[in-house]
Short mmCIF file of C-alpha atoms in Angstrom, two decimals:
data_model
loop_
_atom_site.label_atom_id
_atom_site.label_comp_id
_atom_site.label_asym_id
_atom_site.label_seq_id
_atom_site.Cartn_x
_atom_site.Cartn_y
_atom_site.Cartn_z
CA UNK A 1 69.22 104.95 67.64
CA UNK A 2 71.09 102.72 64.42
CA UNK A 3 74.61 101.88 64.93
CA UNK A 4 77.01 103.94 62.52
CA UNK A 5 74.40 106.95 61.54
CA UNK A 6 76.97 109.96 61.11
CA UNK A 7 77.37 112.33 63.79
CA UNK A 8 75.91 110.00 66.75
CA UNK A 9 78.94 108.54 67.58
CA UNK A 10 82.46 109.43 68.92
CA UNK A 11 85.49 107.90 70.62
CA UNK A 12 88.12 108.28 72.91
CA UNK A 13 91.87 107.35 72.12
CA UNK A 14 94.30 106.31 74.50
CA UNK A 15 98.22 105.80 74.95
CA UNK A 16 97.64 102.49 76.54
CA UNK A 17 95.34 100.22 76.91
CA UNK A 18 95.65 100.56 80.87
CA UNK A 19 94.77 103.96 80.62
CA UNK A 20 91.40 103.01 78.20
CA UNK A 21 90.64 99.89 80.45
CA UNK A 22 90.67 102.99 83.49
CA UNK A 23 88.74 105.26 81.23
CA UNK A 24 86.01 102.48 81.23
CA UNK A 25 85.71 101.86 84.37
CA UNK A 26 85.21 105.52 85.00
CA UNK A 27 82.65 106.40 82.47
CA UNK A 28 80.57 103.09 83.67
CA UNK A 29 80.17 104.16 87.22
CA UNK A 30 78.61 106.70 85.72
CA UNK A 31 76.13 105.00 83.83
CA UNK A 32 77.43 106.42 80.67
CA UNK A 33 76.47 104.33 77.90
CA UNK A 34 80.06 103.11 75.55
CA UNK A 35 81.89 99.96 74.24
CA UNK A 36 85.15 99.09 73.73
CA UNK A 37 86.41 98.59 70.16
CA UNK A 38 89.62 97.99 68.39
CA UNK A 39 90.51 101.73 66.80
CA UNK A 40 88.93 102.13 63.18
CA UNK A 41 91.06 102.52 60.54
CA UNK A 42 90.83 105.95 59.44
CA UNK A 43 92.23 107.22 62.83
CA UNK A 44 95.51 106.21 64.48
CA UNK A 45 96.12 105.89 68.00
CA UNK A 46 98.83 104.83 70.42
CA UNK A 47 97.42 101.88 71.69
CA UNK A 48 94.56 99.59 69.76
CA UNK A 49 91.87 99.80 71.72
CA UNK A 50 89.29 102.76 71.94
CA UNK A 51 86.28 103.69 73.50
CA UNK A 52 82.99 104.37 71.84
CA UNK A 53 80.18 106.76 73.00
CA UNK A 54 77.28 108.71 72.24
CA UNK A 55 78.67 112.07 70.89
CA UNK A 56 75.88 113.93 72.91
CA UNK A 57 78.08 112.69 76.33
CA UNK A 58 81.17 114.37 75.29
CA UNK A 59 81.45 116.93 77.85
CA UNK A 60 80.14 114.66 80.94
CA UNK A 61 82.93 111.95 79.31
CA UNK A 62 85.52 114.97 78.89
CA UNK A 63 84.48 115.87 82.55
CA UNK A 64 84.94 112.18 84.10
CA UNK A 65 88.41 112.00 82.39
CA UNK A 66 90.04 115.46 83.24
CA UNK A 67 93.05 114.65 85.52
CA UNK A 68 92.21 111.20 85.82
CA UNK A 69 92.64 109.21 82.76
CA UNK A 70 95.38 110.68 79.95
CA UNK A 71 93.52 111.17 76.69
CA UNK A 72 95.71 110.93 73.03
CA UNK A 73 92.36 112.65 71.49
CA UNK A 74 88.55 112.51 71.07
CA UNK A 75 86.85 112.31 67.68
CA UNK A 76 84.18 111.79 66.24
CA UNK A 77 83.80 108.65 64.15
CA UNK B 1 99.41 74.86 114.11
CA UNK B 2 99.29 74.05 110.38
CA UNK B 3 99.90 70.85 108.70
CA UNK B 4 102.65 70.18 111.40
CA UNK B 5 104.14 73.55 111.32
CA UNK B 6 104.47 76.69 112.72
CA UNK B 7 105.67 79.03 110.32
CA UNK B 8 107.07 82.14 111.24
CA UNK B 9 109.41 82.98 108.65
CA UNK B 10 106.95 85.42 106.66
CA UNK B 11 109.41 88.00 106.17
CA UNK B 12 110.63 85.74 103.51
CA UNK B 13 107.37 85.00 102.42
CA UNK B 14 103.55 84.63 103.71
CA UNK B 15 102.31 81.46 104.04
CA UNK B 16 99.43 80.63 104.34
CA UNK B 17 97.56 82.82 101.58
CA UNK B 18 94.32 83.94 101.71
CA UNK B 19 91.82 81.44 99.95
CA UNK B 20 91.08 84.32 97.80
CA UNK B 21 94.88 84.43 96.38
CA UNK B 22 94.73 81.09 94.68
CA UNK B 23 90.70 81.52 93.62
CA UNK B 24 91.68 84.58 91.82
CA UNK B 25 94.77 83.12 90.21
CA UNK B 26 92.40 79.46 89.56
CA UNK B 27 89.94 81.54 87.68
CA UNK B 28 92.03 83.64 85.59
CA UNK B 29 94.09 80.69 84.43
CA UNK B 30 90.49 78.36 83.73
CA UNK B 31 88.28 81.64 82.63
CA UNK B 32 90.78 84.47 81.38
CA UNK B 33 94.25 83.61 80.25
CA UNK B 34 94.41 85.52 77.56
CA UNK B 35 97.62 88.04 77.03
CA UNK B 36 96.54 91.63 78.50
CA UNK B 37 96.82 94.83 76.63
CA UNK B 38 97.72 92.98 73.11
CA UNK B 39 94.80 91.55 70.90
CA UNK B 40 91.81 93.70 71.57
CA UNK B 41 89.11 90.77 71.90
CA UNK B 42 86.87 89.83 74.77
CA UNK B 43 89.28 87.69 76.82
CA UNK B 44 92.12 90.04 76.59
CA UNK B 45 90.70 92.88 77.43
CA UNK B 46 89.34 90.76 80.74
CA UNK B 47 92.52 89.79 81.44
CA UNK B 48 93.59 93.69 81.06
CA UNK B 49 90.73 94.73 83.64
CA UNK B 50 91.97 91.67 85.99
CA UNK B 51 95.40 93.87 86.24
CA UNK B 52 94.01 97.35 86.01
CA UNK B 53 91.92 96.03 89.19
CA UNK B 54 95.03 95.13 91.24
CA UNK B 55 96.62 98.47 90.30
CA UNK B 56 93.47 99.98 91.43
CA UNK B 57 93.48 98.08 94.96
CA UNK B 58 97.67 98.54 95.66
CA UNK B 59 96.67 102.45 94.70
CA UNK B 60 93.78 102.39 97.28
CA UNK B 61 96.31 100.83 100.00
CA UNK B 62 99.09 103.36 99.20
CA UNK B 63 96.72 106.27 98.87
CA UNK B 64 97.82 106.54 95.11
CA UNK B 65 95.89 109.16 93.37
CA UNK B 66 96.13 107.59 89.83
CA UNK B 67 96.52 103.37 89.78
CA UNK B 68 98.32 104.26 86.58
CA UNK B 69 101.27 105.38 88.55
CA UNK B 70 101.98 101.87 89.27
CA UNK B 71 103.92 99.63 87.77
CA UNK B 72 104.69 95.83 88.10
CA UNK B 73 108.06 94.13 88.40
CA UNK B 74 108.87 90.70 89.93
CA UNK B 75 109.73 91.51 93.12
CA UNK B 76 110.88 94.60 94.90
CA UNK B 77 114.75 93.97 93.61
CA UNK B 78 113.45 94.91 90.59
CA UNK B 79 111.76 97.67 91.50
CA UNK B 80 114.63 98.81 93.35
CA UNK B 81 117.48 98.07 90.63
CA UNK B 82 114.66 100.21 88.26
CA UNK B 83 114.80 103.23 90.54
CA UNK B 84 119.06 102.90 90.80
CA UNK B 85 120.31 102.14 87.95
CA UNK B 86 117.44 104.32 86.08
CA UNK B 87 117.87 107.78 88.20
CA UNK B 88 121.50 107.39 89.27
CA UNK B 89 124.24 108.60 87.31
CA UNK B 90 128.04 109.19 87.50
CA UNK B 91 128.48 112.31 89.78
CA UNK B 92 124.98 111.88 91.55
CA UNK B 93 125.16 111.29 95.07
CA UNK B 94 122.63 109.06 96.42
CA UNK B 95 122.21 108.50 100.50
CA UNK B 96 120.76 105.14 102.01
CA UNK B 97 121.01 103.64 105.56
CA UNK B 98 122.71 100.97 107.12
CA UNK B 99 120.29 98.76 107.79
CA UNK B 100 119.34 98.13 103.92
CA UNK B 101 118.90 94.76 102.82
CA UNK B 102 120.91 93.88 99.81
CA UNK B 103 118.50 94.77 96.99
CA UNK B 104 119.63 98.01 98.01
CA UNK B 105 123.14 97.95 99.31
CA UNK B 106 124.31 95.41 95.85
CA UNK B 107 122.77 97.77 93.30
CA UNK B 108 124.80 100.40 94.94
CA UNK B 109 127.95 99.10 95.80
CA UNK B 110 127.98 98.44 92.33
CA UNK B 111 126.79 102.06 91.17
CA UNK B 112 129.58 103.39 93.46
CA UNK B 113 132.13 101.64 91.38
CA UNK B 114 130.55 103.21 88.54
CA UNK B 115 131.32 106.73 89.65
CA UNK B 116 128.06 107.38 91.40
CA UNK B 117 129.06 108.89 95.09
CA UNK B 118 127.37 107.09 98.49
CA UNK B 119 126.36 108.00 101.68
CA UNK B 120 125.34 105.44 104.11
CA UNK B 121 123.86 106.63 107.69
CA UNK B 122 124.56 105.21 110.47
CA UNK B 123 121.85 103.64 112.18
CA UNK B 124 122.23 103.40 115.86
CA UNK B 125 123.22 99.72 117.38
CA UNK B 126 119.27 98.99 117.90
CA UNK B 127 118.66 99.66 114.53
CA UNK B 128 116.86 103.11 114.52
CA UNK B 129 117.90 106.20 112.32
CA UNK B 130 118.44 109.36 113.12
CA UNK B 131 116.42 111.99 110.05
CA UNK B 132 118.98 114.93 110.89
CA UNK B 133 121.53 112.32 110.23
CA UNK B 134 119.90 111.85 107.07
CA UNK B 135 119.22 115.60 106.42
CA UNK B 136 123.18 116.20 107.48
CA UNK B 137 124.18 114.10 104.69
CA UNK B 138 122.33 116.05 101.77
CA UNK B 139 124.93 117.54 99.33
CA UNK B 140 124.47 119.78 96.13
CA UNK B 141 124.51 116.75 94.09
CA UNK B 142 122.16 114.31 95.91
CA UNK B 143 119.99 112.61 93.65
CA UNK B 144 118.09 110.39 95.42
CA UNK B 145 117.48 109.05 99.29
CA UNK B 146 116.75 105.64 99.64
CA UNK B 147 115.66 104.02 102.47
CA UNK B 148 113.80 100.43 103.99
CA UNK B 149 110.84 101.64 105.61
CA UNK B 150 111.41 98.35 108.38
CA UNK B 151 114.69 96.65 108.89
CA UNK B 152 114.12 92.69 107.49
CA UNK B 153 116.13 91.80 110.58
CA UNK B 154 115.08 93.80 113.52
CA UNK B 155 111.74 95.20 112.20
CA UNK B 156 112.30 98.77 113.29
CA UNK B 157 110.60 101.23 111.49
CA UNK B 158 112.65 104.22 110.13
CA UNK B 159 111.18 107.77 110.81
CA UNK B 160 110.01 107.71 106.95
CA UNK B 161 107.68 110.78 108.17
CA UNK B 162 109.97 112.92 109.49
CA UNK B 163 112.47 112.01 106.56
CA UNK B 164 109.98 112.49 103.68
CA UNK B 165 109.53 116.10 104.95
CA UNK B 166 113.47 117.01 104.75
CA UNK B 167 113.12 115.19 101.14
CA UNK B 168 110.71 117.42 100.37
CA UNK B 169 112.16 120.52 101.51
CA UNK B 170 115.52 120.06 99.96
CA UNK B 171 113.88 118.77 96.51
CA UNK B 172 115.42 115.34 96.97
CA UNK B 173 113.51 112.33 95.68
CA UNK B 174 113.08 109.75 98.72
CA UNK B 175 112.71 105.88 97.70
CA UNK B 176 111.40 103.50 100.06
CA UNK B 177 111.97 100.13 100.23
CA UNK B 178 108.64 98.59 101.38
CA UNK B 179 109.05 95.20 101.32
CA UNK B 180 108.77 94.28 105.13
CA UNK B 181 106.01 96.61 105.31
CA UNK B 182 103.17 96.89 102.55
CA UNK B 183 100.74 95.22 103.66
CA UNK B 184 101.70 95.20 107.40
CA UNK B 185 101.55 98.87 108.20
CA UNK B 186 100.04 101.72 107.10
CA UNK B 187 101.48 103.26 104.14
CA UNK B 188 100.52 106.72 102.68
CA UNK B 189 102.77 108.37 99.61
CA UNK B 190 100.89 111.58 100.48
CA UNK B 191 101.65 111.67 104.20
CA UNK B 192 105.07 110.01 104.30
CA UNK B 193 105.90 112.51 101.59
CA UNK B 194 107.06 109.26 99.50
CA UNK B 195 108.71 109.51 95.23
CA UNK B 196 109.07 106.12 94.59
CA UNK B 197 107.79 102.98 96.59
CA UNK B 198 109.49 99.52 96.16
CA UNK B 199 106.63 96.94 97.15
CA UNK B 200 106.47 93.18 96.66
CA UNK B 201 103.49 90.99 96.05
CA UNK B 202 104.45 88.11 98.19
CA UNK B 203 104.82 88.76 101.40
CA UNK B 204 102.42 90.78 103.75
CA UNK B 205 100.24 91.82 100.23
CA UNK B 206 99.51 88.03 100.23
CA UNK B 207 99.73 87.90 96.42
CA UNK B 208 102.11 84.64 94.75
CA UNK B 209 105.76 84.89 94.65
CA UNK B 210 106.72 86.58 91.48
CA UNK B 211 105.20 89.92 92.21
CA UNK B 212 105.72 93.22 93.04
CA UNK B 213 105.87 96.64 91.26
CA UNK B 214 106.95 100.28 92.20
CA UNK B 215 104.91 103.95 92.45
CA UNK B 216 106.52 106.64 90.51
CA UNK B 217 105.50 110.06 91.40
CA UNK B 218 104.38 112.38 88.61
CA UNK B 219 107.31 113.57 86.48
CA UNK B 220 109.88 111.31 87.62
CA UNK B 221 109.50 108.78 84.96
CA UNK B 222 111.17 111.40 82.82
CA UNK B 223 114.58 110.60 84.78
CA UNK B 224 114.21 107.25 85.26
CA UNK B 225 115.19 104.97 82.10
CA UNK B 226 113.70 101.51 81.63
CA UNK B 227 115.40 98.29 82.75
CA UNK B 228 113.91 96.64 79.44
CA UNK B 229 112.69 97.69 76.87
CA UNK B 230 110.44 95.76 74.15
CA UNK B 231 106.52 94.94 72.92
CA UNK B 232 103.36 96.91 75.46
CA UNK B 233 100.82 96.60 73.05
CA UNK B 234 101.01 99.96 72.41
CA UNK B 235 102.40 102.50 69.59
CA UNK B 236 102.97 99.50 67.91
CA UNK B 237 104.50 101.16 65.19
CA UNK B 238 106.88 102.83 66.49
CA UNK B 239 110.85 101.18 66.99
CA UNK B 240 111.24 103.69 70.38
CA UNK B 241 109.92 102.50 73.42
CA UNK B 242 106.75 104.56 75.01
CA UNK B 243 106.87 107.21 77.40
CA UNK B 244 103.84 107.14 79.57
CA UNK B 245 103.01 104.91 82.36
CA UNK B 246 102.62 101.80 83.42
CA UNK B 247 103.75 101.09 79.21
CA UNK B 248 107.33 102.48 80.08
CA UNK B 249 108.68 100.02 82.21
CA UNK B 250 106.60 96.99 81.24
CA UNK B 251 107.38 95.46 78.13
CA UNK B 252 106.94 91.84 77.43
CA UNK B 253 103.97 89.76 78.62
CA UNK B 254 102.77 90.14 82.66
CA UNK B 255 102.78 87.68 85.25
CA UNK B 256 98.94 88.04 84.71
CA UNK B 257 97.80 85.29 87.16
CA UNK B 258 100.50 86.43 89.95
CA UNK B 259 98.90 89.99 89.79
CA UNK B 260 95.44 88.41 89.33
CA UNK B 261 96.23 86.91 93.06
CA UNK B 262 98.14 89.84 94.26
CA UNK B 263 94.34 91.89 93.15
CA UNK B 264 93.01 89.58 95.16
CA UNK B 265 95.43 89.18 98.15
CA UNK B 266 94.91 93.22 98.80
CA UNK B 267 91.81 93.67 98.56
CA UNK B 268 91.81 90.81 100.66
CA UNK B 269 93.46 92.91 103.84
CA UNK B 270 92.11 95.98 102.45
CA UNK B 271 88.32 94.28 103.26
CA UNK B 272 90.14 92.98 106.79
CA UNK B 273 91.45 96.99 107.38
CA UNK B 274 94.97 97.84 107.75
CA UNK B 275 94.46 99.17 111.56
CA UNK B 276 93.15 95.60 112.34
CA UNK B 277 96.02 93.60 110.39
CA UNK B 278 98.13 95.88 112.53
CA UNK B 279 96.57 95.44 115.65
CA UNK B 280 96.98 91.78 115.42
CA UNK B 281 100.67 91.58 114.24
CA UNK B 282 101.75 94.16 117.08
CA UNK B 283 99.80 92.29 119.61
CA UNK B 284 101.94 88.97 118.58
CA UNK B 285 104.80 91.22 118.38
CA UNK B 286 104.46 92.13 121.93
CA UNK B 287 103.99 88.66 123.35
CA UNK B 288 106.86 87.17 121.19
CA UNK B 289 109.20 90.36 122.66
CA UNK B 290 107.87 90.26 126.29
CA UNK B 291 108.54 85.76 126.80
CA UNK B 292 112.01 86.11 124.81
CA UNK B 293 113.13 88.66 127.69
CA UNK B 294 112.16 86.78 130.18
CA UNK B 295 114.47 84.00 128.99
CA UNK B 296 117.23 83.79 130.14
CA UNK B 297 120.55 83.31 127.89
CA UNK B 298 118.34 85.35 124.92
CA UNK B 299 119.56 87.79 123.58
CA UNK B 300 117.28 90.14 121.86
CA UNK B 301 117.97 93.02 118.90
CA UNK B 302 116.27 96.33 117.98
CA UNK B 303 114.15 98.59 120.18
CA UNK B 304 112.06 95.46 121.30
CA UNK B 305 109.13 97.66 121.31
CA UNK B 306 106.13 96.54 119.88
CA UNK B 307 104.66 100.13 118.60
CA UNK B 308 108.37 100.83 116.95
CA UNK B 309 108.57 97.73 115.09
CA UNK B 310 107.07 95.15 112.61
CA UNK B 311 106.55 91.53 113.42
CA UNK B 312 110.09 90.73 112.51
CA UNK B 313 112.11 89.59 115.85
CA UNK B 314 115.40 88.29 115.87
CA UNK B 315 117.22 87.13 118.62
CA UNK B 316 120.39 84.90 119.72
CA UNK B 317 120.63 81.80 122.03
CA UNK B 318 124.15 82.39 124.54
CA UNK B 319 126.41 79.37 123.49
CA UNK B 320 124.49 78.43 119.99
CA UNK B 321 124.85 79.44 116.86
CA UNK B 322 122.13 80.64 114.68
CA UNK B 323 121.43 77.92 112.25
CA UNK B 324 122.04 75.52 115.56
CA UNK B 325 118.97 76.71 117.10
CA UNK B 326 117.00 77.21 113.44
CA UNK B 327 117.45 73.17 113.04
CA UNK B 328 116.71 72.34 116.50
CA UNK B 329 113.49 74.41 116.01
CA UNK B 330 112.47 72.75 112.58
CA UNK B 331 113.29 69.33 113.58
CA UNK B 332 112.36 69.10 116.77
CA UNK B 333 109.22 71.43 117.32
CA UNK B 334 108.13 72.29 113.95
CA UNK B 335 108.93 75.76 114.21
CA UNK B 336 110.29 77.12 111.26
CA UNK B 337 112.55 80.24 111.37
CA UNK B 338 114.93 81.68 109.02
CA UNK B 339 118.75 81.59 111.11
CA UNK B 340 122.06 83.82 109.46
CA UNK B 341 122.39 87.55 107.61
CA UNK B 342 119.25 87.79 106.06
CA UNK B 343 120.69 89.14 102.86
CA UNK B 344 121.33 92.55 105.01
CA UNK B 345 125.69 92.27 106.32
CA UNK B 346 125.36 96.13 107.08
CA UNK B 347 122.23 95.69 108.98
CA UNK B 348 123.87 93.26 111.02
CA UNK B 349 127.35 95.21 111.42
CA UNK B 350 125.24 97.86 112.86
CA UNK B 351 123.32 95.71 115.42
CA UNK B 352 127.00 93.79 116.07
CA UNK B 353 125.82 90.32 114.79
CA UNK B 354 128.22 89.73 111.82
CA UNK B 355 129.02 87.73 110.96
CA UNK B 356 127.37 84.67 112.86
CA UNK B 357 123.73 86.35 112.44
CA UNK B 358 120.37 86.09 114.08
CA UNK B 359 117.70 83.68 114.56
CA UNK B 360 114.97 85.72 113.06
CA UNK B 361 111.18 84.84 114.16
CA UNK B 362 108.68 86.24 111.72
CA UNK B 363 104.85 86.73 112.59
CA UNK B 364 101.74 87.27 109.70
CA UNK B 365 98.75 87.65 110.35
CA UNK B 366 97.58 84.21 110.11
CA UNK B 367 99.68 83.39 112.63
CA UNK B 368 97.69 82.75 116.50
CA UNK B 369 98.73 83.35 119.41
CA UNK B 370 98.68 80.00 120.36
CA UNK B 371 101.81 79.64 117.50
CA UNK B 372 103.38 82.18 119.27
CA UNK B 373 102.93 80.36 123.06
CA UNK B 374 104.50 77.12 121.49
CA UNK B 375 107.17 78.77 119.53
CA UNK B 376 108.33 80.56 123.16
CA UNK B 377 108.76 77.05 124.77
CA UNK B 378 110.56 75.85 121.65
CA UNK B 379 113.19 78.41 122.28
CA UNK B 380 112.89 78.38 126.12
CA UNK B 381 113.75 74.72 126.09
CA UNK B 382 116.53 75.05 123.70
CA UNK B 383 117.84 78.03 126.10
CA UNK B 384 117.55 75.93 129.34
CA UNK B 385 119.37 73.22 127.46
CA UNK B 386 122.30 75.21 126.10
CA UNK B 387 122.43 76.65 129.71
CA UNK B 388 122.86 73.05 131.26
CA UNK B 389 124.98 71.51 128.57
CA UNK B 390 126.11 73.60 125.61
CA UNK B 391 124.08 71.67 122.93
CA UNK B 392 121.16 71.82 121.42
CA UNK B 393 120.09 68.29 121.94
CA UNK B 394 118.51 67.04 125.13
#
């Protein structure tokens, strides 16, 4: 699917950049597809890195992260 | 034997290192070396994974749910002096033993001048503690037990088992002070009922000097204030320093190719298994304990039992001093021990050895039993020869 096409992407924002770094590691042992990016402008976020995914593997990503991994928010870019 | 040497003095430090210690540290500083947590690009955020992995390994070891919950320092001192002087107040009451090494008992000492009120158990003249001792001691105000989970110079274990249940029954925090152990026994937060866990890198971890960290347990990192405070890469724009973990109590640029080795160095003796490492180090332990009794004019402190202890030994030759028979050993056989206090005066007031000291022999598990064979005859001759003539020279 093209890169930036409204609606197809969302990301994850983090405290730290531990806690994103953990987040990744999580999300690729489960074969979810995502990529680390420095946070767009628009949003703000506690630490400058967040993570990128497909919006359709929100709940699987919400899922992987509950109780694990402390997420600031998830929205959608 | 080991470029001329047989080293047991690794409760000061482990030498050798696993080959994987220095590989580790060798390719972060050729490959990596960029600052963690801070820029965002390709290299940094390696160099952020190459930490987040050691947390990850020291949280398998410790059976720490969330690596997050650990944080790095540069030694256990300063994991220790975190926990003290970040929990303790004026008007707490904190309890510790008498067999603490001085990254516990100076902190303190100095606290207690401060207004904060101490306890400090007796241990028994073999080192061990007694928990109801420790439970007898528990006031209204106690803040916080704190305790070495193996004496530095006897290498008994405390009952930290026993001790983290009363913790947890009278809603006390318990602190342990694993230096001497991590890495050499079996350590589980959930089991031994453990708050907050001193470690350091170098020793039985195998990571470089220059490392070490602490566990907090959920919710206690809103007691404990920060030692120093400054950048973490994160909520950049804000003047106050974070809240959350690990951010909270590291500011300032890692020691990212010590904790790339420490990574390394435990998942090093977590592929080796920590029954095995055990095994091995309490089998030396025995053999070291069982040809020092047999000799006669030794004199040997703490239970002397293997399954009680670490591989820490210390002992005394009758009509020597200490750093008489440390020298001999060096000079003349290569064997290279660490003689005196230890950095622990209580722990030696309680065994009776202040203030001349011990001569403490440390195994690791590099060490062979072969080491351990030579090392007996070292001090066996020295014994026979004090015995005869008073001096350590032949």
């Amino acid at each position: 699917m093209p890169e930036g096409r409204e609606g197809i992407y969302s990301v994850v924002l983090f405290h730290s950049v531990s806690g994103a770094l953990r987040a990744e590691k999580l999300i690729k042992e489960a074969g979810i597809e995502y990529k680390l990016i420095p946070v767009p402008r628009h949003l703000s976020s506690d630490c400058g890195l967040c993570l990128r995914f497909r919006t359709e593997d929100e709940g699987r990503i919400r899922e992987i992260l509950r109780g694990k991994v402390e997420v600031q928010d998830i929205c959608p870019l | 034997m080991r470029d001329g040497v047989i080293y047991l003095d690794n409760a000061a430090t482990s030498w050798p290192k696993p080959p994987e210690t220095f590989k580790a540290m060798e390719e972060f500083m050729l490959s990596v070396g960029a600052n963690p947590g801070r820029s965002g690009h390709r290299l940094s955020i390696e160099a952020g994974r190459v930490i987040l992995e050691a947390r990850e390994a020291l949280a398998a070891l410790f059976g720490v749910d969330d690596p997050l919950r650990i944080v790095f320092t540069r030694n256990a001192t300063e994991a220790l002096n975190l926990v003290l002087y970040g929990l303790l107040r004026p008007g707490d009451h904190v309890i510790t033993s008498s067999m603490e090494h001085n990254s516990v008992m100076r902190p303190l000492r100095d606290l207690q001048e401060k207004g904060v009120e101490l306890t400090v158990v007796e241990a028994s003249p073999r080192g061990e503690l007694d928990p109801q001792d420790v439970e007898g001691a528990i006031k209204e105000n106690t803040r916080l037990i704190v305790l070495t989970h193996a004496s530095n110079v006897t290498g008994t274990l405390m009952p930290l088992t026993e001790i983290g249940q009363i913790a947890r029954r009278k809603g006390v925090p318990l602190c342990v002070d694993s230096a001497q152990t991590a890495g050499a026994y079996p350590i589980d937060v959930e089991a031994m009922g453990i708050d907050l866990l001193a470690f350091t890198g170098h020793k039985s971890l195998f990571g470089p000097q220059g490392t070490g960290g602490l566990f907090i347990r959920k919710g206690l990192e809103e007691a404990i204030r920060p030692l120093l405070r400054g950048g973490t890469g994160s909520r950049s724009e804000l003047e106050e320093q974070p809240d959350f973990l690990p951010d909270k109590y590291e500011s300032g640029t890692p020691n990212t190719v010590g904790i790339a080795g420490l990574g390394a160095g435990v998942r090093f003796l977590l592929s080796e298994g920590m029954e095995r490492i055990r095994a091995k180090e309490e089998a030396l332990t025995q053999t070291l304990l069982e040809g020092l009794s047999d000799t006669p004019g030794v004199t040997l402190y703490g239970t002397c039992d293997p399954r009680r202890q670490i591989a820490v030994v210390s002992f005394n030759i009758d009509g020597l001093s200490p750093s008489e028979v440390a020298m001999a050993l060096d000079e003349e056989f290569g064997v290279l021990t660490r003689p005196g206090l230890h950095c622990a005066p209580s722990a030696h007031r309680t065994i009776g050895t202040f203030p001349q000291g011990t001569v403490r022999l440390s195994a690791g598990y590099f060490t062979t039993e072969e080491e351990i064979g030579m090392a007996l005859r070292a001090v066996q001759e020295l014994a026979a020869r004090a015995r005869k003539g008073g001096s350590t020279h032949g």
